[in-house]
Short mmCIF file of C-alpha atoms and ligand atoms in Angstrom, two decimals:
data_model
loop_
_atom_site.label_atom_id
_atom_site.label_comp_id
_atom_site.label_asym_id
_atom_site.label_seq_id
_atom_site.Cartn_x
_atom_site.Cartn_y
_atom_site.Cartn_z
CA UNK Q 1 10.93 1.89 21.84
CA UNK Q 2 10.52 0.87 18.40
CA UNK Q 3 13.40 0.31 15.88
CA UNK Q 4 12.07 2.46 13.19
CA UNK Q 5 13.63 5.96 13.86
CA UNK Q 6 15.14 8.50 12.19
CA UNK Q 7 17.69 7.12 9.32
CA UNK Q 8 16.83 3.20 10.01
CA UNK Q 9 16.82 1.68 6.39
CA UNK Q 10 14.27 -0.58 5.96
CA UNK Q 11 15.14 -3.93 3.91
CA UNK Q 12 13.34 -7.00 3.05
CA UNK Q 13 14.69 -8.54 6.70
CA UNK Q 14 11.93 -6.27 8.16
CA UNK Q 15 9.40 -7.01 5.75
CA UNK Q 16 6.61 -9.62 7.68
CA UNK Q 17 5.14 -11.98 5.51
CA UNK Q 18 1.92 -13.88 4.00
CA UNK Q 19 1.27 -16.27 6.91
CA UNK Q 20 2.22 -13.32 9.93
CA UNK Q 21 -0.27 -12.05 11.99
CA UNK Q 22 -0.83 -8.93 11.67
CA UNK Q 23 -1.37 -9.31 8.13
CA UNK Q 24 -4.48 -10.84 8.52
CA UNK Q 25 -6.41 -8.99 10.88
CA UNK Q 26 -7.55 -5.33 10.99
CA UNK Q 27 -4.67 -2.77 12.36
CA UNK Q 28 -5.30 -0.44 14.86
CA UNK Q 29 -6.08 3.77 14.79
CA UNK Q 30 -2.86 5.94 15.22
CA UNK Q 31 -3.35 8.28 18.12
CA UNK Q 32 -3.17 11.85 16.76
CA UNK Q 33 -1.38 14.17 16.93
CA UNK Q 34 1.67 11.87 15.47
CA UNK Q 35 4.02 10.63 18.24
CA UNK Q 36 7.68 11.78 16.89
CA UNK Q 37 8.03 8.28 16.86
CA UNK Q 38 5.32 7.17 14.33
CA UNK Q 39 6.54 10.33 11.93
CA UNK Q 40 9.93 9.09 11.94
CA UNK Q 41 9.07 5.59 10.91
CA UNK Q 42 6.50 7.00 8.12
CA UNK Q 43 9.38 8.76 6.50
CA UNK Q 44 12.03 5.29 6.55
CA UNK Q 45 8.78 3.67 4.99
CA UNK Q 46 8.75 6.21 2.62
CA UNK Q 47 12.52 6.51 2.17
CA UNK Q 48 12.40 2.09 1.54
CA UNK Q 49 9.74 2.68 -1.43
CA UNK Q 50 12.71 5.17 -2.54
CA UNK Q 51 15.13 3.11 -2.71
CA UNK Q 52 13.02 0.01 -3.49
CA UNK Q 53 12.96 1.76 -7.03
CA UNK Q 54 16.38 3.38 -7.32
CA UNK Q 55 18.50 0.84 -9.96
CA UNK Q 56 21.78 1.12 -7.39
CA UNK Q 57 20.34 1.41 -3.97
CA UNK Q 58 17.99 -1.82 -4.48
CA UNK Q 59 20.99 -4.11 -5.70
CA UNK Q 60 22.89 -2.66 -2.85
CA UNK Q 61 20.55 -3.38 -0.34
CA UNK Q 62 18.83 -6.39 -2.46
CA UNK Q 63 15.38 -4.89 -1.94
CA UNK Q 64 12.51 -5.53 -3.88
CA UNK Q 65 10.76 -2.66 -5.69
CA UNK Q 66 7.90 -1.67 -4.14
CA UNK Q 67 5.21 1.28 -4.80
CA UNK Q 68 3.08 0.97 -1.37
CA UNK Q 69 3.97 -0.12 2.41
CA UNK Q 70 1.55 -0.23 5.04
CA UNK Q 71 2.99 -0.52 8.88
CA UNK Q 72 1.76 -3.94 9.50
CA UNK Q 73 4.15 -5.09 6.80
CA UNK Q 74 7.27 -4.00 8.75
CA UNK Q 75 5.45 -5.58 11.94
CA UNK Q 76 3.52 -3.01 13.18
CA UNK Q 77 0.06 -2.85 14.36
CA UNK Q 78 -0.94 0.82 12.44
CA UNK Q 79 -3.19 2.26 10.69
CA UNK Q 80 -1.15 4.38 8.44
CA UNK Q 81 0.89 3.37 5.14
CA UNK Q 82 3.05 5.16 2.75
CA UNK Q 83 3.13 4.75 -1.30
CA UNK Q 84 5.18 6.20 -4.04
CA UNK Q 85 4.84 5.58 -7.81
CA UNK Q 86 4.09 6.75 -10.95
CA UNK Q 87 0.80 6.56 -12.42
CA UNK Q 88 -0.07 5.71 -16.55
CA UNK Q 89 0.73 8.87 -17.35
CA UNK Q 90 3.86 9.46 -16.01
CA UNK Q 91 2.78 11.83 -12.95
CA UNK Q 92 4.48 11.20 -9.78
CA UNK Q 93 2.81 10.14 -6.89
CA UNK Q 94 3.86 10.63 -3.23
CA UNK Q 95 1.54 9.33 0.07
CA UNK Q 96 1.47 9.24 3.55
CA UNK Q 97 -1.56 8.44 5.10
CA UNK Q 98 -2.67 8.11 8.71
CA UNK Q 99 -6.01 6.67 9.69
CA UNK Q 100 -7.30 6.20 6.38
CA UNK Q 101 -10.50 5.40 5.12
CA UNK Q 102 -12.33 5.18 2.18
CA UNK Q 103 -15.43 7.63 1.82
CA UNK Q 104 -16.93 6.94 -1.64
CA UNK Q 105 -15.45 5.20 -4.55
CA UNK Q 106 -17.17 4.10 -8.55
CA UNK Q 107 -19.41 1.96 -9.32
CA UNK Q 108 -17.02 0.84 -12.10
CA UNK Q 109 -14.21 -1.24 -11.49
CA UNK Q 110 -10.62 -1.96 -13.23
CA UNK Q 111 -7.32 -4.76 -13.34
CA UNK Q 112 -4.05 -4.23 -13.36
CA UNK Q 113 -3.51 -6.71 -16.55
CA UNK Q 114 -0.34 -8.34 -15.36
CA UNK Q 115 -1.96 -9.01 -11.87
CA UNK Q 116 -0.79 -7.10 -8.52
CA UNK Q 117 2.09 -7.97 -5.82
CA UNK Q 118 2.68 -7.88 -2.66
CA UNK Q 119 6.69 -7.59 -1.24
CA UNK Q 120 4.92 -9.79 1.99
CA UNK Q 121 4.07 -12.31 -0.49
CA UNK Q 122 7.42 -14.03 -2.53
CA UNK Q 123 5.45 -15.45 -5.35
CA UNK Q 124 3.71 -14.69 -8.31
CA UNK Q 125 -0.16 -15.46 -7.44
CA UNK Q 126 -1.54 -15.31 -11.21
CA UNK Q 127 -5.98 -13.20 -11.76
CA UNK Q 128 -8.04 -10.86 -11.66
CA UNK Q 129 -7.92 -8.09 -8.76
CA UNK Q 130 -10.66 -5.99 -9.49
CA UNK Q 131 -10.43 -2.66 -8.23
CA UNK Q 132 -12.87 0.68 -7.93
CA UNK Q 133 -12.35 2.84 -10.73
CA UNK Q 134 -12.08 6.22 -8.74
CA UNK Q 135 -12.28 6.39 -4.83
CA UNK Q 136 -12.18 9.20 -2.46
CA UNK Q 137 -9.90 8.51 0.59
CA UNK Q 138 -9.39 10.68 3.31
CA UNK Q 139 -6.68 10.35 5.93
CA UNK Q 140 -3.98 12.38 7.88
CA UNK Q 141 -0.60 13.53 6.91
CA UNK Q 142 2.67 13.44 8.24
CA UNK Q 143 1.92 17.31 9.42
CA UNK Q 144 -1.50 15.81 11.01
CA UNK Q 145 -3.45 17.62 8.57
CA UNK Q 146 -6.71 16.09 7.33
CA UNK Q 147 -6.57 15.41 3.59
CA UNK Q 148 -8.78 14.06 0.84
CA UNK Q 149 -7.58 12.14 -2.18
CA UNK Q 150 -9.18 11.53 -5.34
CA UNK Q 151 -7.46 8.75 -7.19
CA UNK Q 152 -7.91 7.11 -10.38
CA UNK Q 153 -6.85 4.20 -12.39
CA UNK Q 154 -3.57 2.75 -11.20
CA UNK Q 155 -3.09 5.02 -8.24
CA UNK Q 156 -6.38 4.17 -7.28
CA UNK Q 157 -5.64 0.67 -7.48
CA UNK Q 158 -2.72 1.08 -5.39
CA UNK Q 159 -4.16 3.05 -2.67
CA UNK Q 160 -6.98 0.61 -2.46
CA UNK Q 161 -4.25 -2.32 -1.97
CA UNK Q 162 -2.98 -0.58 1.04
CA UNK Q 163 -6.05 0.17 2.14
CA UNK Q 164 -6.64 -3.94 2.27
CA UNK Q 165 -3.58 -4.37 4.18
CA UNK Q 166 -4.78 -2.50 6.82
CA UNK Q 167 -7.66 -3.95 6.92
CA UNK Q 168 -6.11 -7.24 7.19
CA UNK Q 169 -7.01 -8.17 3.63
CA UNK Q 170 -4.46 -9.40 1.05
CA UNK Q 171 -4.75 -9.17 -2.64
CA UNK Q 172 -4.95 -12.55 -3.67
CA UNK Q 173 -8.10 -12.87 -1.66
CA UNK Q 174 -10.11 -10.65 -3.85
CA UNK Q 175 -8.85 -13.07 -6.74
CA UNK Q 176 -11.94 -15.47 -8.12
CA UNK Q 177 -11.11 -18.76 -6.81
CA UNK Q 178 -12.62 -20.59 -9.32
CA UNK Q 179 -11.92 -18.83 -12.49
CA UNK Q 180 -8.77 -16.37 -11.43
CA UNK Q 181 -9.08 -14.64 -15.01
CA UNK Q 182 -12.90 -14.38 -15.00
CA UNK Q 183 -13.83 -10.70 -15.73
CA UNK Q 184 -16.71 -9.42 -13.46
CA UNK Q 185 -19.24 -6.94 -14.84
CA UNK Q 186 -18.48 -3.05 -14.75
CA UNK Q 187 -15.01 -4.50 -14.44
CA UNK Q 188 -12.41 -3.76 -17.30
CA UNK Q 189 -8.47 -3.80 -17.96
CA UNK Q 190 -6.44 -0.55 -17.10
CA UNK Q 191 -4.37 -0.37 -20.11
ZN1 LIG M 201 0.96 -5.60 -0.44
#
């Protein structure tokens, strides 16, 4: 029985990091329909990205804000993540994804200017992430429904980071190791 039920509150304790495992190799499919058991732990993921980014709550608990969390960062072996943010216009965002995968995505690519993070990874790792533009993921959701996303600019960015992490890929490894700033082509800024 896992530790992740029903009103556990995640905090950076559980949070595996750069170096572990399972962050480095691709997770496994979540049987469907959702175990009561995997639901429950989607929602505390959800619930730490809450309070990851609620002023009191995260100097309470000392957590780091966070807009994405995929289950092999709290040290399981899942293919399913969670993300909340906003995105650069202000419009809320709110994930859960099972078994997702990526179906098409732009030719065109885009940053994050000021880099990405990780919360598995405790420093600042400075370049270039280039990201697709627009992707199309589909996935399940907490009801087991199929769904199909269509994400662009920062949310896509952030979807795509999860994505990685359940693929076993981190974000620094999509940095150019040679020139960390180097734009590529049909790559630009997302300002
Ligand atoms: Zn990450």
């Amino acid at each position: 029985m896992g530790k992740f039920r029903a009103n556990y509150l995640i905090t950076m304790k559980d949070i595996v990091r750069d170096g572990h495992k399972l962050l480095h190799q691709p997770t496994r499919e979540v049987p469907l329909p959702l175990s009561e058991e995997d639901r429950e732990t989607l929602i505390c993921m959800m619930q730490f990205l809450k309070n990851s980014q609620d002023p009191k709550l995260s100097q309470q608990y000392k957590l780091r804000a966070g807009v994405g969390l995929s289950a092999n960062q709290i040290g399981l072996d899942k293919r399913m993540f969670v993300a909340y943010f906003q995105d650069e216009q202000g419009l809320e965002h709110e994930y859960t994804l099972v078994n997702p995968r990526l179906v098409s995505h732009s030719v065109s690519m885009v940053f994050l200017p000021q880099g990405e993070g990780c919360l598995s990874v405790d420093r600042d790792i400075p370049g270039i992430v280039p990201r697709y533009e627009r992707v199309r993921v589909k996935g399940y959701n907490l009801e087991g429904d199929e769904i199909e996303l269509k994400l662009k600019g920062y949310a896509s960015i952030v979807i795509q980071h999860e994505l990685d992490h359940l693929d076993g890929i981190m974000f620094y490894e999509r940095i150019n190791r040679e020139d960390p700033f180097r734009v590529p082509d049909n790559c630009r800024s997302l300002t």
